[in-house]
Amino acid sequence: MLSYLHEFHAGNFADVHKHASLTLAMTMMQAKPSAIAGFDTHAGSAEHDLAGDRASKTGEADSGIQRVWRLRDRLQARDWSPMLAELARLNPDEGPLTRYPGSPAWFSCLQRAQDSLTAFELHSGESSRLQEWARKRRVTVQVGDGLEGLLGALPPRAPRLLVLIDPSYEIKDDYRLVSRTLEKAWARCRHGVFLVWYPMLTSGLHQVLPDHLGGSGIRKVWHSELLLNAPPERGMTGSGMLVVNPPWGFSERLDAMIGEVSGRDGLYVKHRQGWLVPE
Ligand code: SAM
């Protein structure tokens, strides 16, 4: 049974990393007019209440998106603009953010008429909230396994593909499952842009994922890691993103975004990145 609820962690430094990467990849792909088929394999509930009990209990957004929000008037990198505009729309009042979009909402707010989004969610409560949110939007929700669902939908009819794979990794085998699915998905759509998030753990469990992908035959795999400057003794020490087929110039632009919010008064992290597998 699934017990993970993303609202406890919504807007933390890892969400900032993941959602900055997603919005950057999508806006860069939209430099061309051709349609993008979007797939969000582990969508969650789409919108989070940062003032509610769950998010307040962990306070994780305080060292994540709330810090970015406090810096907003000083941010020069124009690639923050889509995120800041959506946050401002959802939070018209002064003060800390109370509403924070989950990944399907980031996809959806950037969607053009020609783009589509299919969002998968397995948890019954989370999928009900996702379906309710999607009712007035051009988003197809599928209640079920996102990895199987993705493979069943590939190759897409649209000429371009953008996929976010963001499991909760509640099951240890998820790392292996994700890498195997990515291998199959890439074989069905080699030009697709695939973003995979994973936690960096003191146990080193996550290492299965980059290790497997490195030897999988998939080409053009970019690796971006945000390492906490003050990591805990046990648990998550950083946030990892794998990007297959990053748009040209993606790494410089992501680095410029993260660099601006990485100081002591922002996300307290180091950014390291490079090719896991080059072309
Ligand atoms: N992508 C979301 C975001 O960025 O806002 C957060 C997603 S959260 C990390 C992972 C979600 O995956 C949880 O809501 C969980 O219920 C769901 N989940 C777990 N296993 C799944 C599966 N096999 N297929 C689809 N969803 C799954």
mmCIF file of N, CA and C in Angstrom, residues 20-90:
data_model
loop_
_atom_site.group_PDB
_atom_site.id
_atom_site.type_symbol
_atom_site.label_atom_id
_atom_site.label_comp_id
_atom_site.label_asym_id
_atom_site.label_seq_id
_atom_site.Cartn_x
_atom_site.Cartn_y
_atom_site.Cartn_z
ATOM 1 N N ALA A 20 12.334 23.503 -11.534
ATOM 2 C CA ALA A 20 13.138 24.426 -12.363
ATOM 3 C C ALA A 20 13.609 23.683 -13.618
ATOM 4 N N SER A 21 14.027 22.426 -13.450
ATOM 5 C CA SER A 21 14.485 21.632 -14.612
ATOM 6 C C SER A 21 13.330 21.389 -15.580
ATOM 7 N N LEU A 22 12.158 21.074 -15.041
ATOM 8 C CA LEU A 22 10.987 20.789 -15.885
ATOM 9 C C LEU A 22 10.548 22.035 -16.661
ATOM 10 N N THR A 23 10.410 23.146 -15.962
ATOM 11 C CA THR A 23 9.915 24.355 -16.649
ATOM 12 C C THR A 23 10.955 24.850 -17.665
ATOM 13 N N LEU A 24 12.230 24.695 -17.328
ATOM 14 C CA LEU A 24 13.273 25.106 -18.280
ATOM 15 C C LEU A 24 13.238 24.224 -19.531
ATOM 16 N N ALA A 25 13.177 22.904 -19.320
ATOM 17 C CA ALA A 25 13.158 21.995 -20.483
ATOM 18 C C ALA A 25 11.946 22.304 -21.360
ATOM 19 N N MET A 26 10.792 22.519 -20.730
ATOM 20 C CA MET A 26 9.566 22.734 -21.515
ATOM 21 C C MET A 26 9.620 24.054 -22.280
ATOM 22 N N THR A 27 10.057 25.117 -21.630
ATOM 23 C CA THR A 27 10.099 26.406 -22.348
ATOM 24 C C THR A 27 11.152 26.367 -23.460
ATOM 25 N N MET A 28 12.246 25.653 -23.229
ATOM 26 C CA MET A 28 13.263 25.557 -24.294
ATOM 27 C C MET A 28 12.718 24.751 -25.475
ATOM 28 N N MET A 29 11.983 23.680 -25.200
ATOM 29 C CA MET A 29 11.408 22.891 -26.296
ATOM 30 C C MET A 29 10.372 23.713 -27.071
ATOM 31 N N GLN A 30 9.701 24.618 -26.361
ATOM 32 C CA GLN A 30 8.658 25.429 -27.006
ATOM 33 C C GLN A 30 9.221 26.528 -27.903
ATOM 34 N N ALA A 31 10.545 26.606 -28.003
ATOM 35 C CA ALA A 31 11.127 27.531 -28.984
ATOM 36 C C ALA A 31 10.729 27.115 -30.398
ATOM 37 N N LYS A 32 10.363 25.840 -30.568
ATOM 38 C CA LYS A 32 9.849 25.363 -31.864
ATOM 39 C C LYS A 32 8.339 25.186 -31.741
ATOM 40 N N PRO A 33 7.604 25.418 -32.840
ATOM 41 C CA PRO A 33 6.137 25.355 -32.724
ATOM 42 C C PRO A 33 5.560 23.941 -32.667
ATOM 43 N N SER A 34 6.352 22.915 -33.014
ATOM 44 C CA SER A 34 5.759 21.568 -33.097
ATOM 45 C C SER A 34 5.261 21.086 -31.735
ATOM 46 N N ALA A 35 4.190 20.285 -31.784
ATOM 47 C CA ALA A 35 3.469 19.863 -30.573
ATOM 48 C C ALA A 35 4.321 18.966 -29.687
ATOM 49 N N ILE A 36 4.126 19.133 -28.389
ATOM 50 C CA ILE A 36 4.842 18.315 -27.398
ATOM 51 C C ILE A 36 3.823 17.441 -26.661
ATOM 52 N N ALA A 37 4.073 16.131 -26.646
ATOM 53 C CA ALA A 37 3.267 15.240 -25.809
ATOM 54 C C ALA A 37 3.968 15.162 -24.452
ATOM 55 N N GLY A 38 3.283 15.600 -23.401
ATOM 56 C CA GLY A 38 3.862 15.560 -22.056
ATOM 57 C C GLY A 38 3.324 14.367 -21.289
ATOM 58 N N PHE A 39 4.179 13.708 -20.525
ATOM 59 C CA PHE A 39 3.765 12.601 -19.664
ATOM 60 C C PHE A 39 4.375 12.812 -18.283
ATOM 61 N N ASP A 40 3.531 12.747 -17.262
ATOM 62 C CA ASP A 40 3.971 12.886 -15.880
ATOM 63 C C ASP A 40 3.634 11.557 -15.208
ATOM 64 N N THR A 41 4.650 10.692 -15.038
ATOM 65 C CA THR A 41 4.356 9.303 -14.640
ATOM 66 C C THR A 41 3.946 9.168 -13.167
ATOM 67 N N HIS A 42 4.363 10.118 -12.330
ATOM 68 C CA HIS A 42 4.044 10.070 -10.894
ATOM 69 C C HIS A 42 3.615 11.482 -10.510
ATOM 70 N N ALA A 43 2.345 11.783 -10.760
ATOM 71 C CA ALA A 43 1.932 13.187 -10.787
ATOM 72 C C ALA A 43 1.665 13.786 -9.407
ATOM 73 N N GLY A 44 1.238 12.970 -8.437
ATOM 74 C CA GLY A 44 0.824 13.554 -7.153
ATOM 75 C C GLY A 44 -0.509 14.267 -7.319
ATOM 76 N N SER A 45 -0.772 15.243 -6.454
ATOM 77 C CA SER A 45 -2.114 15.816 -6.406
ATOM 78 C C SER A 45 -2.242 17.177 -7.091
ATOM 79 N N ALA A 46 -1.178 17.688 -7.670
ATOM 80 C CA ALA A 46 -1.196 18.882 -8.539
ATOM 81 C C ALA A 46 -1.142 20.242 -7.850
ATOM 82 N N GLU A 47 -1.684 20.364 -6.633
ATOM 83 C CA GLU A 47 -1.522 21.663 -5.982
ATOM 84 C C GLU A 47 -1.409 21.458 -4.478
ATOM 85 N N HIS A 48 -0.516 22.223 -3.855
ATOM 86 C CA HIS A 48 -0.239 21.983 -2.438
ATOM 87 C C HIS A 48 -0.475 23.235 -1.597
ATOM 88 N N ASP A 49 -0.932 22.968 -0.366
ATOM 89 C CA ASP A 49 -1.198 24.035 0.595
ATOM 90 C C ASP A 49 0.008 24.139 1.538
ATOM 91 N N LEU A 50 0.834 25.145 1.304
ATOM 92 C CA LEU A 50 2.051 25.258 2.117
ATOM 93 C C LEU A 50 1.749 25.728 3.539
ATOM 94 N N ALA A 51 0.539 26.274 3.740
ATOM 95 C CA ALA A 51 0.163 26.716 5.095
ATOM 96 C C ALA A 51 -0.601 25.627 5.843
ATOM 97 N N GLY A 52 -0.871 24.522 5.172
ATOM 98 C CA GLY A 52 -1.663 23.450 5.789
ATOM 99 C C GLY A 52 -0.832 22.611 6.752
ATOM 100 N N ASP A 53 -1.515 21.673 7.432
ATOM 101 C CA ASP A 53 -0.855 20.871 8.486
ATOM 102 C C ASP A 53 0.323 20.068 7.968
ATOM 103 N N ARG A 54 0.132 19.451 6.781
ATOM 104 C CA ARG A 54 1.186 18.539 6.298
ATOM 105 C C ARG A 54 2.476 19.293 5.999
ATOM 106 N N ALA A 55 2.377 20.335 5.181
ATOM 107 C CA ALA A 55 3.592 21.086 4.815
ATOM 108 C C ALA A 55 4.169 21.796 6.038
ATOM 109 N N SER A 56 3.307 22.281 6.929
ATOM 110 C CA SER A 56 3.800 22.988 8.123
ATOM 111 C C SER A 56 4.531 22.039 9.053
ATOM 112 N N LYS A 57 4.105 20.787 9.071
ATOM 113 C CA LYS A 57 4.721 19.819 9.984
ATOM 114 C C LYS A 57 6.223 19.649 9.703
ATOM 115 N N THR A 58 6.602 19.602 8.425
ATOM 116 C CA THR A 58 8.020 19.416 8.092
ATOM 117 C C THR A 58 8.723 20.759 7.885
ATOM 118 N N GLY A 59 7.969 21.766 7.445
ATOM 119 C CA GLY A 59 8.566 23.085 7.176
ATOM 120 C C GLY A 59 9.590 23.058 6.051
ATOM 121 N N GLU A 60 9.554 22.023 5.201
ATOM 122 C CA GLU A 60 10.615 21.867 4.189
ATOM 123 C C GLU A 60 10.628 22.981 3.140
ATOM 124 N N ALA A 61 9.453 23.568 2.891
ATOM 125 C CA ALA A 61 9.415 24.636 1.872
ATOM 126 C C ALA A 61 10.191 25.866 2.327
ATOM 127 N N ASP A 62 10.390 26.006 3.656
ATOM 128 C CA ASP A 62 11.093 27.195 4.165
ATOM 129 C C ASP A 62 12.516 27.286 3.625
ATOM 130 N N SER A 63 13.175 26.121 3.481
ATOM 131 C CA SER A 63 14.534 26.162 2.929
ATOM 132 C C SER A 63 14.527 25.861 1.428
ATOM 133 N N GLY A 64 13.346 25.881 0.828
ATOM 134 C CA GLY A 64 13.191 25.617 -0.596
ATOM 135 C C GLY A 64 12.559 26.810 -1.292
ATOM 136 N N ILE A 65 11.324 26.614 -1.754
ATOM 137 C CA ILE A 65 10.705 27.632 -2.608
ATOM 138 C C ILE A 65 10.454 28.959 -1.864
ATOM 139 N N GLN A 66 10.263 28.899 -0.542
ATOM 140 C CA GLN A 66 10.040 30.166 0.183
ATOM 141 C C GLN A 66 11.295 31.035 0.119
ATOM 142 N N ARG A 67 12.471 30.411 0.146
ATOM 143 C CA ARG A 67 13.721 31.180 0.034
ATOM 144 C C ARG A 67 13.866 31.779 -1.364
ATOM 145 N N VAL A 68 13.535 30.978 -2.363
ATOM 146 C CA VAL A 68 13.595 31.489 -3.740
ATOM 147 C C VAL A 68 12.629 32.673 -3.873
ATOM 148 N N TRP A 69 11.460 32.511 -3.280
ATOM 149 C CA TRP A 69 10.426 33.556 -3.371
ATOM 150 C C TRP A 69 10.906 34.854 -2.720
ATOM 151 N N ARG A 70 11.615 34.720 -1.594
ATOM 152 C CA ARG A 70 12.113 35.927 -0.916
ATOM 153 C C ARG A 70 13.159 36.652 -1.776
ATOM 154 N N LEU A 71 13.850 35.878 -2.645
ATOM 155 C CA LEU A 71 14.893 36.478 -3.499
ATOM 156 C C LEU A 71 14.342 36.993 -4.830
ATOM 157 N N ARG A 72 13.047 36.848 -5.034
ATOM 158 C CA ARG A 72 12.504 36.989 -6.402
ATOM 159 C C ARG A 72 12.839 38.310 -7.081
ATOM 160 N N ASP A 73 12.890 39.401 -6.344
ATOM 161 C CA ASP A 73 13.146 40.699 -6.991
ATOM 162 C C ASP A 73 14.600 40.852 -7.421
ATOM 163 N N ARG A 74 15.458 39.958 -6.913
ATOM 164 C CA ARG A 74 16.893 40.066 -7.253
ATOM 165 C C ARG A 74 17.300 39.080 -8.343
ATOM 166 N N LEU A 75 16.408 38.185 -8.734
ATOM 167 C CA LEU A 75 16.802 37.130 -9.687
ATOM 168 C C LEU A 75 16.919 37.701 -11.103
ATOM 169 N N GLN A 76 18.098 37.482 -11.704
ATOM 170 C CA GLN A 76 18.362 38.015 -13.046
ATOM 171 C C GLN A 76 18.052 36.996 -14.139
ATOM 172 N N ALA A 77 18.245 35.702 -13.831
ATOM 173 C CA ALA A 77 18.090 34.683 -14.884
ATOM 174 C C ALA A 77 16.635 34.691 -15.359
ATOM 175 N N ARG A 78 16.446 34.971 -16.653
ATOM 176 C CA ARG A 78 15.065 35.113 -17.141
ATOM 177 C C ARG A 78 14.306 33.792 -17.089
ATOM 178 N N ASP A 79 15.051 32.678 -16.969
ATOM 179 C CA ASP A 79 14.374 31.384 -16.927
ATOM 180 C C ASP A 79 13.599 31.142 -15.621
ATOM 181 N N TRP A 80 13.799 31.989 -14.607
ATOM 182 C CA TRP A 80 12.934 31.904 -13.425
ATOM 183 C C TRP A 80 11.547 32.472 -13.710
ATOM 184 N N SER A 81 11.428 33.280 -14.757
ATOM 185 C CA SER A 81 10.176 34.030 -14.978
ATOM 186 C C SER A 81 8.915 33.157 -15.031
ATOM 187 N N PRO A 82 8.931 32.034 -15.786
ATOM 188 C CA PRO A 82 7.680 31.249 -15.828
ATOM 189 C C PRO A 82 7.260 30.761 -14.448
ATOM 190 N N MET A 83 8.218 30.331 -13.622
ATOM 191 C CA MET A 83 7.855 29.851 -12.278
ATOM 192 C C MET A 83 7.359 31.008 -11.410
ATOM 193 N N LEU A 84 8.078 32.122 -11.478
ATOM 194 C CA LEU A 84 7.693 33.254 -10.621
ATOM 195 C C LEU A 84 6.322 33.805 -11.019
ATOM 196 N N ALA A 85 6.048 33.809 -12.331
ATOM 197 C CA ALA A 85 4.747 34.332 -12.787
ATOM 198 C C ALA A 85 3.613 33.446 -12.283
ATOM 199 N N GLU A 86 3.800 32.137 -12.335
ATOM 200 C CA GLU A 86 2.753 31.229 -11.872
ATOM 201 C C GLU A 86 2.583 31.318 -10.351
ATOM 202 N N LEU A 87 3.687 31.435 -9.636
ATOM 203 C CA LEU A 87 3.595 31.567 -8.168
ATOM 204 C C LEU A 87 2.877 32.872 -7.798
ATOM 205 N N ALA A 88 3.173 33.932 -8.541
ATOM 206 C CA ALA A 88 2.516 35.214 -8.253
ATOM 207 C C ALA A 88 1.018 35.131 -8.552
ATOM 208 N N ARG A 89 0.662 34.418 -9.622
ATOM 209 C CA ARG A 89 -0.757 34.267 -9.972
ATOM 210 C C ARG A 89 -1.509 33.506 -8.872
ATOM 211 N N LEU A 90 -0.866 32.449 -8.349
ATOM 212 C CA LEU A 90 -1.517 31.636 -7.318
ATOM 213 C C LEU A 90 -1.494 32.284 -5.938
#
